[in-house]
Amino acid sequence: MTDVLDSPTVPAAADPRTAWWRQAVVYQVYPRSFADSNGDGTGDLAGLTARVPHLARLGVDAVWMSPFYPSELADGGYDVADHRDVDPRIGTLEQFDELVAALHGAGIRLVVDIVPNHSSDRHPWFRQALAAAPGSPERERYVFRRGRGEHGELPPTDWTATFGGPAWEHVGGGEWYLHLFAPEQPDWNWANPQVREDHLLTLAFWADRGVDGFRVDVAHALTKDLSDPLPSAAELAAGDLPDGAHRFFDRDEVHEVYREWRALFDSYDPPRTAVAEAWVPAHRRARYASPEGLGQAFNFDLLGSPFEARSFRTTVEENLRLAAAAGSSSTWVLSNHDVVRHASRYALPEGADAEAWLLSGGTEPAPDTARGLRRARAATAFLLALPGSTYLYQGEELGLPEVADLPAAALQDPTWLRSGGTRKGRDGCRVPLPWSAQGPSFGFGAGPAHLPQPSWYGPLAVEAQEDDPASTLAFYRRALAERRRLQGPEELTWLEGLPEGVAAFRRPGGWTCLTNFGTGPVALPAGRVVLSSGPIGETLVPGETTVWLEDEPRGGRLDQEGPTR
Ligand code: GLC
């Protein structure tokens, strides 16, 4: 750990009440689409290192880097062929060390993605499993089973994989393996001690290299009950299963795995952090977020919330309560590499299905782009004022909308092909970032980017927004700087009696966040405006706008306007 991180401006990570991750702004980098240093069209570690000054100026506390490991990219790098190396096409271990040093030197922590539910089918252990006989120790590390039918010619069950198509792949001789995601992502057998041991080695490998934390992919999968008889897809989906009784999601014994991981994390000084990507009901999240487990869990509830005051408030109240009960802090997310960017979601009429919109090439229904950005900025400012950690996704600081009209031939996400062209997938939020207004790939690299960038990218580039105080980039920088300055204990008090469509809360230290989710203006409360997500009037907050107000110091406007004493 460098001096910068140990400096008094950064709370000591060892104190669980003030640990850095509890109220951090974590910026997600999808490395192959961030910055390309060698002009091959794919972002790389050196490109990211060169752009650390951008992240420092933005003011983030940590970077979460999506997988950078050797991968055939059957699922954007979430098919990992070697968990303890860097994909040679995007860097080397030495360049990884340089990245850690550059980030730490700028006071930014690094969280890496760990993908423990499955490996790539190129992983040496899977190659060995294929070469070995049914029932061999090599096959025991994965989930192999005999198929149904006289010769095992039918899959063991009718389960469907997440990206579409059957969840079992035939390897010959009536033997099949399970893949909850793409066929190139065989599921590990977590009942196998070698699998457990190997993951501990992986976590220690990166923790020893200075990684500060881990984002745990599909953390609610891993352990499975595959005893006979296996249920049908319809039985699994019936929805009336008691908690923990699903055959492969959110099983109670997965927490034994995380207890082991926690012991390893806590053997480091400072302890390594972890955040679970667990798509589980809110009341089951505490198990992942507890201090004996991973310590924190994503809550994706605001992703599904309409842009509406009551819905935002209810979601926040519930999540603050659940996180506190779990001994953790809450997390807030509006965009990531798996969902349509929030500037585009908010550009659609209420209730519109973002996936169907993508399938129409971004035309049906017609998006209101200006409104989408206005609401996106208002929602982001609301999130950044909350207690807890906010996870930002690369490019949202530029107000990037989804690239919804990627041609079918350019699509990389397995969702597109595996769903038979009925779901477009996630490439539209993974298009490489624009850094400059012109040039091949808008400053991303020296040649065309691996996913085609749209012609309208230029004005959204970092360079084009840099000096414009009204730009989304300037707004994010201001928001993060004010957040850092105003940051206090994890408490909030809602203001009551506000006009319909307005949500507002006060934070310790004397500041208020007010969001006008409606379309008509509302009165601007007293106080000094330190941030607004869009233009505001002297006395009014326009619709779809958030303001942060700091109490006037004694003798200021508040005192003058208040009752005489
Ligand atoms: C997670 C990742 C997603 C990936 C999947 C399988 O949901 O966020 O991108 O496809 O896991 O690893």
PDB file of C-alpha atoms and ligand atoms in Angstrom, residues 75 78 115 118 163 181 185 215 217-218 277 279 337-338 426 430, ligand 1:
ATOM      1  CA  ASP A  75     -18.568 -13.740 -23.235  1.00  0.00           C
ATOM      2  CA  TYR A  78     -16.161 -13.582 -18.495  1.00  0.00           C
ATOM      3  CA  VAL A 115     -15.480 -15.183 -12.083  1.00  0.00           C
ATOM      4  CA  HIS A 118     -17.416 -21.120 -14.501  1.00  0.00           C
ATOM      5  CA  PHE A 163     -27.922 -16.477 -23.012  1.00  0.00           C
ATOM      6  CA  PHE A 181     -24.064 -19.269 -19.405  1.00  0.00           C
ATOM      7  CA  GLN A 185     -18.316 -21.346 -19.968  1.00  0.00           C
ATOM      8  CA  ARG A 215     -16.135  -7.946  -7.489  1.00  0.00           C
ATOM      9  CA  ASP A 217     -19.337 -12.465 -10.599  1.00  0.00           C
ATOM     10  CA  VAL A 218     -22.644 -14.356 -10.282  1.00  0.00           C
ATOM     11  CA  GLU A 277     -23.014  -9.614  -7.881  1.00  0.00           C
ATOM     12  CA  TRP A 279     -29.273 -11.425  -8.309  1.00  0.00           C
ATOM     13  CA  HIS A 337     -21.675  -3.480 -18.765  1.00  0.00           C
ATOM     14  CA  ASP A 338     -24.798  -5.680 -18.710  1.00  0.00           C
ATOM     15  CA  ARG A 426     -25.065  -5.886 -24.304  1.00  0.00           C
ATOM     16  CA  ARG A 430     -19.625  -1.601 -24.445  1.00  0.00           C
TER      17      ARG A 430
HETATM   18  C1  GLC B   1     -22.176 -11.574 -14.846  1.00  0.00           C
HETATM   19  C2  GLC B   1     -21.469 -10.561 -15.704  1.00  0.00           C
HETATM   20  C3  GLC B   1     -21.866 -10.771 -17.129  1.00  0.00           C
HETATM   21  C4  GLC B   1     -21.474 -12.161 -17.544  1.00  0.00           C
HETATM   22  C5  GLC B   1     -22.056 -13.212 -16.605  1.00  0.00           C
HETATM   23  C6  GLC B   1     -21.394 -14.556 -16.792  1.00  0.00           C
HETATM   24  O1  GLC B   1     -23.548 -11.372 -14.821  1.00  0.00           O
HETATM   25  O2  GLC B   1     -21.733  -9.280 -15.243  1.00  0.00           O
HETATM   26  O3  GLC B   1     -21.280  -9.838 -17.984  1.00  0.00           O
HETATM   27  O4  GLC B   1     -21.925 -12.416 -18.841  1.00  0.00           O
HETATM   28  O5  GLC B   1     -21.853 -12.863 -15.270  1.00  0.00           O
HETATM   29  O6  GLC B   1     -20.086 -14.542 -16.316  1.00  0.00           O
END
